[in-house]
PDB file of C-alpha atoms in Angstrom:
ATOM      1  CA  MET M   1       0.060   0.060  -0.015  1.00  0.00           C
ATOM      2  CA  THR M   2       1.042   3.544  -0.482  1.00  0.00           C
ATOM      3  CA  ILE M   3       0.216   6.525   1.604  1.00  0.00           C
ATOM      4  CA  GLY M   4       1.247   9.805  -0.224  1.00  0.00           C
ATOM      5  CA  ARG M   5       4.564   9.085  -1.643  1.00  0.00           C
ATOM      6  CA  HIS M   6       5.736   6.519   0.790  1.00  0.00           C
ATOM      7  CA  SER M   7       5.087   2.766   0.859  1.00  0.00           C
ATOM      8  CA  ALA M   8       3.996   0.980   3.752  1.00  0.00           C
ATOM      9  CA  VAL M   9       3.863  -2.748   4.804  1.00  0.00           C
ATOM     10  CA  GLU M  10       0.703  -4.787   4.760  1.00  0.00           C
ATOM     11  CA  LEU M  11       0.715  -6.942   7.987  1.00  0.00           C
ATOM     12  CA  ASP M  12      -0.058 -10.564   8.250  1.00  0.00           C
ATOM     13  CA  PRO M  13      -3.227 -10.980  10.129  1.00  0.00           C
ATOM     14  CA  SER M  14      -2.023 -14.184  11.759  1.00  0.00           C
ATOM     15  CA  LEU M  15       0.341 -12.241  14.111  1.00  0.00           C
ATOM     16  CA  ASP M  16      -0.571 -12.377  17.607  1.00  0.00           C
ATOM     17  CA  ASP M  17      -1.670  -9.137  19.376  1.00  0.00           C
ATOM     18  CA  TYR M  18       1.527  -8.446  20.681  1.00  0.00           C
ATOM     19  CA  GLU M  19       3.405  -9.106  17.414  1.00  0.00           C
ATOM     20  CA  LEU M  20       0.940  -6.945  15.556  1.00  0.00           C
ATOM     21  CA  ALA M  21       1.279  -4.099  18.037  1.00  0.00           C
ATOM     22  CA  ALA M  22       4.951  -4.204  17.578  1.00  0.00           C
ATOM     23  CA  ALA M  23       4.895  -4.202  13.899  1.00  0.00           C
ATOM     24  CA  LEU M  24       2.299  -1.398  13.783  1.00  0.00           C
ATOM     25  CA  VAL M  25       4.384   1.035  15.778  1.00  0.00           C
ATOM     26  CA  ARG M  26       7.531   0.134  13.892  1.00  0.00           C
ATOM     27  CA  GLU M  27       5.706   0.801  10.630  1.00  0.00           C
ATOM     28  CA  ALA M  28       3.964   3.715  11.708  1.00  0.00           C
ATOM     29  CA  GLY M  29       7.048   5.424  13.260  1.00  0.00           C
ATOM     30  CA  GLN M  30       9.177   4.572  10.298  1.00  0.00           C
ATOM     31  CA  LEU M  31       6.536   6.071   7.763  1.00  0.00           C
ATOM     32  CA  ALA M  32       6.414   9.380  10.001  1.00  0.00           C
ATOM     33  CA  ALA M  33      10.313   9.535  10.085  1.00  0.00           C
ATOM     34  CA  LEU M  34      10.307   9.173   6.201  1.00  0.00           C
ATOM     35  CA  MET M  35       7.837  11.945   5.870  1.00  0.00           C
ATOM     36  CA  ARG M  36       9.815  14.310   8.113  1.00  0.00           C
ATOM     37  CA  MET M  37      12.857  13.807   5.884  1.00  0.00           C
ATOM     38  CA  ALA M  38      10.835  14.599   3.100  1.00  0.00           C
ATOM     39  CA  GLY M  39       9.606  18.065   4.596  1.00  0.00           C
ATOM     40  CA  LEU M  40       6.630  18.743   6.619  1.00  0.00           C
ATOM     41  CA  GLN M  41       4.585  21.644   7.879  1.00  0.00           C
ATOM     42  CA  SER M  42       2.275  21.980  10.816  1.00  0.00           C
ATOM     43  CA  GLU M  43      -1.050  23.186  11.830  1.00  0.00           C
ATOM     44  CA  GLN M  44      -1.806  24.391  15.354  1.00  0.00           C
ATOM     45  CA  LYS M  45      -4.408  22.539  17.581  1.00  0.00           C
ATOM     46  CA  THR M  46      -4.773  24.126  21.044  1.00  0.00           C
ATOM     47  CA  SER M  47      -1.449  26.125  21.383  1.00  0.00           C
ATOM     48  CA  VAL M  48       1.791  26.637  19.695  1.00  0.00           C
ATOM     49  CA  SER M  49       3.073  23.535  21.215  1.00  0.00           C
ATOM     50  CA  ASP M  50       0.072  21.601  20.641  1.00  0.00           C
ATOM     51  CA  VAL M  51       0.645  20.821  16.730  1.00  0.00           C
ATOM     52  CA  VAL M  52      -0.345  18.109  14.132  1.00  0.00           C
ATOM     53  CA  THR M  53       1.402  17.261  10.802  1.00  0.00           C
ATOM     54  CA  ALA M  54       0.627  15.140   7.943  1.00  0.00           C
ATOM     55  CA  ALA M  55       2.827  12.687   9.364  1.00  0.00           C
ATOM     56  CA  ASP M  56       0.570  12.269  12.234  1.00  0.00           C
ATOM     57  CA  HIS M  57      -2.561  11.511   9.800  1.00  0.00           C
ATOM     58  CA  ALA M  58      -0.606   9.516   7.642  1.00  0.00           C
ATOM     59  CA  ALA M  59       0.822   7.135  10.346  1.00  0.00           C
ATOM     60  CA  GLU M  60      -2.677   6.966  11.996  1.00  0.00           C
ATOM     61  CA  ALA M  61      -4.355   6.174   8.571  1.00  0.00           C
ATOM     62  CA  TYR M  62      -1.866   3.173   8.077  1.00  0.00           C
ATOM     63  CA  VAL M  63      -2.536   1.838  11.331  1.00  0.00           C
ATOM     64  CA  LEU M  64      -6.263   2.098  11.128  1.00  0.00           C
ATOM     65  CA  GLU M  65      -6.185   0.476   7.612  1.00  0.00           C
ATOM     66  CA  GLN M  66      -3.976  -2.430   8.907  1.00  0.00           C
ATOM     67  CA  LEU M  67      -6.119  -2.990  12.019  1.00  0.00           C
ATOM     68  CA  ARG M  68      -9.530  -2.841  10.096  1.00  0.00           C
ATOM     69  CA  ARG M  69      -7.906  -5.741   7.821  1.00  0.00           C
ATOM     70  CA  CYS M  70      -6.199  -7.592  10.601  1.00  0.00           C
ATOM     71  CA  ARG M  71      -8.543  -7.188  13.428  1.00  0.00           C
ATOM     72  CA  PRO M  72     -12.139  -6.450  11.748  1.00  0.00           C
ATOM     73  CA  ASP M  73     -14.020  -7.114  15.120  1.00  0.00           C
ATOM     74  CA  ASP M  74     -12.124  -4.630  17.185  1.00  0.00           C
ATOM     75  CA  GLY M  75     -12.880  -0.959  17.870  1.00  0.00           C
ATOM     76  CA  ILE M  76     -10.192   1.572  16.988  1.00  0.00           C
ATOM     77  CA  LEU M  77      -9.808   5.156  18.669  1.00  0.00           C
ATOM     78  CA  GLY M  78      -6.930   7.471  17.416  1.00  0.00           C
ATOM     79  CA  GLU M  79      -5.538  10.710  18.577  1.00  0.00           C
ATOM     80  CA  GLU M  80      -6.038  12.250  14.997  1.00  0.00           C
ATOM     81  CA  GLY M  81      -9.919  11.308  14.932  1.00  0.00           C
ATOM     82  CA  ALA M  82     -10.071   7.492  14.109  1.00  0.00           C
ATOM     83  CA  SER M  83     -13.063   6.185  15.639  1.00  0.00           C
ATOM     84  CA  VAL M  84     -14.320   2.678  14.662  1.00  0.00           C
ATOM     85  CA  PRO M  85     -16.990   0.808  16.801  1.00  0.00           C
ATOM     86  CA  GLY M  86     -16.156  -2.862  17.523  1.00  0.00           C
ATOM     87  CA  THR M  87     -18.330  -5.874  18.384  1.00  0.00           C
ATOM     88  CA  SER M  88     -15.515  -7.949  20.110  1.00  0.00           C
ATOM     89  CA  GLY M  89     -15.270  -5.687  23.348  1.00  0.00           C
ATOM     90  CA  ARG M  90     -11.708  -4.669  22.461  1.00  0.00           C
ATOM     91  CA  THR M  91     -10.496  -1.332  21.366  1.00  0.00           C
ATOM     92  CA  TRP M  92      -7.011  -0.344  19.925  1.00  0.00           C
ATOM     93  CA  VAL M  93      -5.869   3.038  21.194  1.00  0.00           C
ATOM     94  CA  ILE M  94      -3.402   4.833  18.580  1.00  0.00           C
ATOM     95  CA  ASP M  95      -1.125   7.548  19.010  1.00  0.00           C
ATOM     96  CA  PRO M  96       0.708   7.818  15.682  1.00  0.00           C
ATOM     97  CA  VAL M  97       3.278  10.426  16.756  1.00  0.00           C
ATOM     98  CA  ASP M  98       3.686  11.298  20.321  1.00  0.00           C
ATOM     99  CA  GLY M  99       5.737  14.215  20.820  1.00  0.00           C
ATOM    100  CA  THR M 100       5.045  16.046  17.648  1.00  0.00           C
ATOM    101  CA  TYR M 101       6.304  19.303  18.658  1.00  0.00           C
ATOM    102  CA  ASN M 102       9.712  17.497  19.267  1.00  0.00           C
ATOM    103  CA  PHE M 103       9.219  15.660  15.994  1.00  0.00           C
ATOM    104  CA  LEU M 104       8.605  18.762  13.993  1.00  0.00           C
ATOM    105  CA  HIS M 105      11.652  20.392  15.535  1.00  0.00           C
ATOM    106  CA  GLY M 106      14.046  17.666  14.775  1.00  0.00           C
ATOM    107  CA  SER M 107      14.412  15.942  18.157  1.00  0.00           C
ATOM    108  CA  THR M 108      14.665  12.451  18.629  1.00  0.00           C
ATOM    109  CA  TYR M 109      12.391  12.288  21.638  1.00  0.00           C
ATOM    110  CA  TRP M 110       9.281  11.203  19.754  1.00  0.00           C
ATOM    111  CA  CYS M 111       7.535   8.001  19.081  1.00  0.00           C
ATOM    112  CA  SER M 112       4.661   6.001  17.781  1.00  0.00           C
ATOM    113  CA  ALA M 113       2.468   4.065  20.361  1.00  0.00           C
ATOM    114  CA  ILE M 114      -0.452   1.925  20.590  1.00  0.00           C
ATOM    115  CA  ALA M 115      -2.622   0.127  23.256  1.00  0.00           C
ATOM    116  CA  LEU M 116      -5.233  -2.751  23.308  1.00  0.00           C
ATOM    117  CA  LYS M 117      -7.923  -2.457  26.007  1.00  0.00           C
ATOM    118  CA  ASP M 118     -10.936  -4.452  26.823  1.00  0.00           C
ATOM    119  CA  ALA M 119     -13.871  -3.763  29.280  1.00  0.00           C
ATOM    120  CA  SER M 120     -11.559  -3.965  32.249  1.00  0.00           C
ATOM    121  CA  ASP M 121      -8.393  -2.412  31.495  1.00  0.00           C
ATOM    122  CA  VAL M 122      -5.494  -2.404  29.213  1.00  0.00           C
ATOM    123  CA  VAL M 123      -4.177  -5.408  27.715  1.00  0.00           C
ATOM    124  CA  LEU M 124      -1.019  -4.594  26.201  1.00  0.00           C
ATOM    125  CA  GLY M 125       0.936  -1.768  24.758  1.00  0.00           C
ATOM    126  CA  ALA M 126       3.941  -1.015  22.159  1.00  0.00           C
ATOM    127  CA  ILE M 127       5.961   1.920  21.749  1.00  0.00           C
ATOM    128  CA  PHE M 128       8.677   2.536  19.044  1.00  0.00           C
ATOM    129  CA  GLN M 129      11.095   5.553  19.206  1.00  0.00           C
ATOM    130  CA  PRO M 130      12.408   5.358  15.587  1.00  0.00           C
ATOM    131  CA  ASP M 131      15.300   7.929  15.828  1.00  0.00           C
ATOM    132  CA  GLU M 132      16.894   5.696  18.505  1.00  0.00           C
ATOM    133  CA  ASP M 133      15.563   2.422  17.398  1.00  0.00           C
ATOM    134  CA  LYS M 134      13.905   1.475  20.566  1.00  0.00           C
ATOM    135  CA  LEU M 135      10.793  -0.734  20.964  1.00  0.00           C
ATOM    136  CA  TRP M 136       9.281  -1.308  24.281  1.00  0.00           C
ATOM    137  CA  ALA M 137       6.521  -3.835  24.540  1.00  0.00           C
ATOM    138  CA  GLY M 138       4.533  -5.790  27.270  1.00  0.00           C
ATOM    139  CA  GLY M 139       1.207  -6.475  28.992  1.00  0.00           C
ATOM    140  CA  ARG M 140      -0.945  -8.933  31.005  1.00  0.00           C
ATOM    141  CA  ALA M 141       0.248 -12.024  29.097  1.00  0.00           C
ATOM    142  CA  ARG M 142       3.760 -11.100  28.258  1.00  0.00           C
ATOM    143  CA  PRO M 143       6.591  -9.540  30.457  1.00  0.00           C
ATOM    144  CA  ALA M 144       7.870  -6.203  29.306  1.00  0.00           C
ATOM    145  CA  THR M 145      10.750  -6.088  26.909  1.00  0.00           C
ATOM    146  CA  LEU M 146      12.985  -3.431  25.021  1.00  0.00           C
ATOM    147  CA  ASN M 147      14.034  -4.471  21.742  1.00  0.00           C
ATOM    148  CA  GLY M 148      13.103  -8.027  22.714  1.00  0.00           C
ATOM    149  CA  GLU M 149      15.173  -8.197  25.886  1.00  0.00           C
ATOM    150  CA  PRO M 150      13.437  -8.564  29.102  1.00  0.00           C
ATOM    151  CA  LEU M 151      13.376  -5.633  31.445  1.00  0.00           C
ATOM    152  CA  THR M 152      14.228  -6.308  34.983  1.00  0.00           C
ATOM    153  CA  VAL M 153      14.825  -3.024  36.784  1.00  0.00           C
ATOM    154  CA  PHE M 154      11.853  -3.664  39.155  1.00  0.00           C
ATOM    155  CA  HIS M 155      12.830  -7.604  39.443  1.00  0.00           C
ATOM    156  CA  ASP M 156      16.231  -7.293  40.651  1.00  0.00           C
ATOM    157  CA  ASP M 157      17.625  -9.228  43.544  1.00  0.00           C
ATOM    158  CA  ARG M 158      17.264  -6.497  45.874  1.00  0.00           C
ATOM    159  CA  GLY M 159      13.880  -5.231  44.952  1.00  0.00           C
ATOM    160  CA  ALA M 160      15.367  -1.747  45.023  1.00  0.00           C
ATOM    161  CA  ARG M 161      13.614   0.111  42.543  1.00  0.00           C
ATOM    162  CA  ASN M 162      10.128  -0.817  44.117  1.00  0.00           C
ATOM    163  CA  SER M 163      11.432   0.406  47.493  1.00  0.00           C
ATOM    164  CA  THR M 164      13.219   3.728  46.459  1.00  0.00           C
ATOM    165  CA  ALA M 165      11.939   6.883  47.702  1.00  0.00           C
ATOM    166  CA  VAL M 166      10.848   9.538  45.112  1.00  0.00           C
ATOM    167  CA  ALA M 167      13.498  11.823  46.856  1.00  0.00           C
ATOM    168  CA  GLU M 168      15.928   9.732  45.593  1.00  0.00           C
ATOM    169  CA  LEU M 169      14.881   9.548  41.881  1.00  0.00           C
ATOM    170  CA  GLY M 170      14.692  11.533  38.947  1.00  0.00           C
ATOM    171  CA  ALA M 171      10.818  12.431  37.856  1.00  0.00           C
ATOM    172  CA  ALA M 172       9.614  13.002  34.160  1.00  0.00           C
ATOM    173  CA  THR M 173       6.728  15.243  33.967  1.00  0.00           C
ATOM    174  CA  TYR M 174       5.008  17.691  31.653  1.00  0.00           C
ATOM    175  CA  ILE M 175       3.047  20.448  32.234  1.00  0.00           C
ATOM    176  CA  HIS M 176       1.873  23.349  29.443  1.00  0.00           C
ATOM    177  CA  PRO M 177       3.132  26.820  31.086  1.00  0.00           C
ATOM    178  CA  SER M 178      -0.619  28.200  30.980  1.00  0.00           C
ATOM    179  CA  TRP M 179      -1.461  25.446  33.656  1.00  0.00           C
ATOM    180  CA  LEU M 180       0.997  26.764  35.959  1.00  0.00           C
ATOM    181  CA  MET M 181      -0.966  30.017  36.119  1.00  0.00           C
ATOM    182  CA  ASP M 182      -3.730  28.026  37.595  1.00  0.00           C
ATOM    183  CA  PRO M 183      -3.262  27.336  41.370  1.00  0.00           C
ATOM    184  CA  LEU M 184      -5.653  24.327  41.389  1.00  0.00           C
ATOM    185  CA  CYS M 185      -3.120  22.755  38.964  1.00  0.00           C
ATOM    186  CA  ALA M 186       0.086  24.323  39.784  1.00  0.00           C
ATOM    187  CA  MET M 187      -0.230  23.644  43.523  1.00  0.00           C
ATOM    188  CA  PRO M 188      -0.219  19.775  43.388  1.00  0.00           C
ATOM    189  CA  TRP M 189       2.163  19.850  40.486  1.00  0.00           C
ATOM    190  CA  HIS M 190       4.639  21.778  42.478  1.00  0.00           C
ATOM    191  CA  ALA M 191       4.220  19.267  45.462  1.00  0.00           C
ATOM    192  CA  ALA M 192       4.902  16.474  43.374  1.00  0.00           C
ATOM    193  CA  ALA M 193       7.699  18.114  41.463  1.00  0.00           C
ATOM    194  CA  THR M 194       9.711  19.259  44.572  1.00  0.00           C
ATOM    195  CA  SER M 195       9.463  15.814  46.269  1.00  0.00           C
ATOM    196  CA  ALA M 196      11.826  14.539  43.367  1.00  0.00           C
ATOM    197  CA  ALA M 197      15.640  14.664  43.192  1.00  0.00           C
ATOM    198  CA  ALA M 198      15.608  15.818  39.838  1.00  0.00           C
ATOM    199  CA  LEU M 199      13.064  16.671  37.252  1.00  0.00           C
ATOM    200  CA  ARG M 200      12.948  15.912  33.393  1.00  0.00           C
ATOM    201  CA  MET M 201      10.627  17.612  31.095  1.00  0.00           C
ATOM    202  CA  LEU M 202      11.196  15.875  27.485  1.00  0.00           C
ATOM    203  CA  GLY M 203       7.936  16.423  25.669  1.00  0.00           C
ATOM    204  CA  SER M 204       6.853  12.809  25.090  1.00  0.00           C
ATOM    205  CA  GLY M 205       4.730  10.916  27.738  1.00  0.00           C
ATOM    206  CA  SER M 206       5.153   7.416  26.054  1.00  0.00           C
ATOM    207  CA  CYS M 207       8.961   8.018  25.572  1.00  0.00           C
ATOM    208  CA  ASP M 208       8.952   8.788  29.306  1.00  0.00           C
ATOM    209  CA  LEU M 209       7.077   5.757  30.291  1.00  0.00           C
ATOM    210  CA  GLY M 210       9.277   3.393  28.339  1.00  0.00           C
ATOM    211  CA  ARG M 211      12.132   4.993  30.190  1.00  0.00           C
ATOM    212  CA  VAL M 212      10.305   4.383  33.341  1.00  0.00           C
ATOM    213  CA  ALA M 213       9.829   0.666  32.598  1.00  0.00           C
ATOM    214  CA  ASP M 214      13.684   0.284  31.569  1.00  0.00           C
ATOM    215  CA  GLY M 215      15.155   2.267  34.328  1.00  0.00           C
ATOM    216  CA  GLN M 216      16.447   5.235  32.651  1.00  0.00           C
ATOM    217  CA  LEU M 217      13.904   7.391  34.482  1.00  0.00           C
ATOM    218  CA  GLY M 218      12.883   7.074  37.994  1.00  0.00           C
ATOM    219  CA  CYS M 219       9.163   7.992  37.895  1.00  0.00           C
ATOM    220  CA  TRP M 220       6.765   9.937  35.931  1.00  0.00           C
ATOM    221  CA  PHE M 221       3.599  12.059  36.597  1.00  0.00           C
ATOM    222  CA  GLN M 222       1.341  14.295  34.549  1.00  0.00           C
ATOM    223  CA  HIS M 223      -2.310  15.419  34.620  1.00  0.00           C
ATOM    224  CA  SER M 224      -5.340  14.998  32.116  1.00  0.00           C
ATOM    225  CA  CYS M 225      -3.726  12.381  29.949  1.00  0.00           C
ATOM    226  CA  PRO M 226      -5.936  11.150  27.125  1.00  0.00           C
ATOM    227  CA  GLU M 227      -5.807   7.275  26.791  1.00  0.00           C
ATOM    228  CA  TRP M 228      -3.369   7.257  23.705  1.00  0.00           C
ATOM    229  CA  ASP M 229      -0.874   9.227  26.017  1.00  0.00           C
ATOM    230  CA  TRP M 230      -1.341   6.772  29.035  1.00  0.00           C
ATOM    231  CA  LEU M 231      -2.414   3.298  28.158  1.00  0.00           C
ATOM    232  CA  PRO M 232       0.556   2.250  26.200  1.00  0.00           C
ATOM    233  CA  GLY M 233       2.846   3.165  28.870  1.00  0.00           C
ATOM    234  CA  LYS M 234       0.819   1.816  31.580  1.00  0.00           C
ATOM    235  CA  ALA M 235       0.733  -1.430  30.102  1.00  0.00           C
ATOM    236  CA  ILE M 236       4.481  -1.705  29.824  1.00  0.00           C
ATOM    237  CA  VAL M 237       5.484  -0.153  33.194  1.00  0.00           C
ATOM    238  CA  ARG M 238       3.197  -2.790  34.573  1.00  0.00           C
ATOM    239  CA  ALA M 239       4.289  -5.463  32.717  1.00  0.00           C
ATOM    240  CA  ALA M 240       7.911  -4.679  33.895  1.00  0.00           C
ATOM    241  CA  GLY M 241       6.754  -4.926  37.319  1.00  0.00           C
ATOM    242  CA  GLY M 242       6.436  -1.448  38.128  1.00  0.00           C
ATOM    243  CA  ALA M 243       3.394   0.660  39.721  1.00  0.00           C
ATOM    244  CA  VAL M 244       0.697   2.812  38.127  1.00  0.00           C
ATOM    245  CA  ASP M 245      -1.886   4.861  39.630  1.00  0.00           C
ATOM    246  CA  THR M 246      -4.297   7.886  39.264  1.00  0.00           C
ATOM    247  CA  VAL M 247      -5.960  10.344  41.525  1.00  0.00           C
ATOM    248  CA  ARG M 248      -8.102  13.150  41.341  1.00  0.00           C
ATOM    249  CA  VAL M 249      -6.949  16.587  42.758  1.00  0.00           C
ATOM    250  CA  ASN M 250      -8.696  19.858  42.371  1.00  0.00           C
ATOM    251  CA  GLY M 251     -10.946  18.513  39.759  1.00  0.00           C
ATOM    252  CA  LEU M 252      -8.029  17.212  37.665  1.00  0.00           C
ATOM    253  CA  GLU M 253      -6.920  13.591  37.130  1.00  0.00           C
ATOM    254  CA  TRP M 254      -3.262  13.074  37.650  1.00  0.00           C
ATOM    255  CA  PHE M 255      -1.409  10.093  36.240  1.00  0.00           C
ATOM    256  CA  MET M 256       1.730   8.355  37.784  1.00  0.00           C
ATOM    257  CA  ALA M 257       4.065   5.560  37.097  1.00  0.00           C
ATOM    258  CA  GLY M 258       7.316   4.374  38.628  1.00  0.00           C
ATOM    259  CA  GLY M 259       8.415   1.833  41.497  1.00  0.00           C
ATOM    260  CA  THR M 260       5.773   1.234  44.244  1.00  0.00           C
ATOM    261  CA  MET M 261       7.206   3.664  46.959  1.00  0.00           C
ATOM    262  CA  ALA M 262       7.770   6.321  44.475  1.00  0.00           C
ATOM    263  CA  VAL M 263       4.210   6.191  43.153  1.00  0.00           C
ATOM    264  CA  ARG M 264       2.920   6.269  46.577  1.00  0.00           C
ATOM    265  CA  GLU M 265       4.614   9.123  47.447  1.00  0.00           C
ATOM    266  CA  LEU M 266       3.877  10.857  44.255  1.00  0.00           C
ATOM    267  CA  ARG M 267       0.304  10.329  44.981  1.00  0.00           C
ATOM    268  CA  ALA M 268       0.539  11.752  48.518  1.00  0.00           C
ATOM    269  CA  ALA M 269       2.492  14.806  47.247  1.00  0.00           C
ATOM    270  CA  LEU M 270      -0.213  15.607  44.729  1.00  0.00           C
ATOM    271  CA  GLU M 271      -3.139  15.050  47.187  1.00  0.00           C
ATOM    272  CA  SER M 272      -1.044  17.606  49.456  1.00  0.00           C
ATOM    273  CA  GLY M 273      -1.890  20.271  46.954  1.00  0.00           C
ATOM    274  CA  SER M 274      -5.624  20.022  47.266  1.00  0.00           C
ATOM    275  CA  VAL M 275      -7.525  23.048  48.062  1.00  0.00           C
ATOM    276  CA  ALA M 276     -10.422  21.258  49.463  1.00  0.00           C
TER     277      ALA M 276
END
C-alpha cells in the first residue's frame, strides 16, 4: 500500500496481538520519519506547542487500515480522529506520533504508540522511538521488553527500584506553561515536582514511560492524559513490574508511574496540593 509518496507494509493478520502491536508502531514510526525527511508543515491545535502534521495523519491512517484488515471485530480510537466501533469488546488506542512538537523541530524524542484495551483495563502496549530504534512492549500476558530483551529493573535481587523513595529518583513530567498560572493545577504539580531528586520535561509521555519501565527514568507524573498518552506506557510499566496509579485532585486527574514507593509518595504529594 502507498500513503502519499511512501510505501507501507501490509501486515499478516495471523500475527498475535503483541506481534501486531509491535509491527504497527514500528511501521507507523518509520513512515512518519520518512515523511519528516521529505519535509513537513504543521497545523496548530490548542497552542503553539500542540501541533499536528501530515505525518501524524498518515501514520494513523496506516494503523487504522491495518487494524481494520487484521482485527476487523475490534474497535479503534486514534488521537487524530480515528473512531471505529467494534463488536469484540476490545479497542485499539493509537498515538501515531507522540511528541509532535519534538518531531517537528528535529528532536529524536518522539515515538509511535499503541495500546489494546478491553472492558476491564489495558491489555498490552507497544512504543517505538524510531530515531533511537527502541521498541518497548508488554502487557498482561507478556513481560515487558526493550528490543526483545526483558526489562528487569523492578525485578532485581534487592527489589531496590520498588522500594526507592521519590526523593532519590529523577521524575519525568509535563505541564503546559499556561497551567502553571492556575493554582488548582500548579499547587499539586509543585508539591510532586519538589518531592523528586531531579526533574525531566522531555515532551513525550510514552517515551518517558518506556524509560520508566527500563530504568532510565525513576518515575513519572502528569495530569489530564488522554488514553493514547497513558495506556501504552501504563501496560508496559506494569508488565515490567512497576506501579501505576491515578488520583483526582482539585478536579484534575493525575497519572503516575514508577516503583511502588515512588508512586505512593507522588500520590501523597499531589494530594497535599488539594485546596479542598
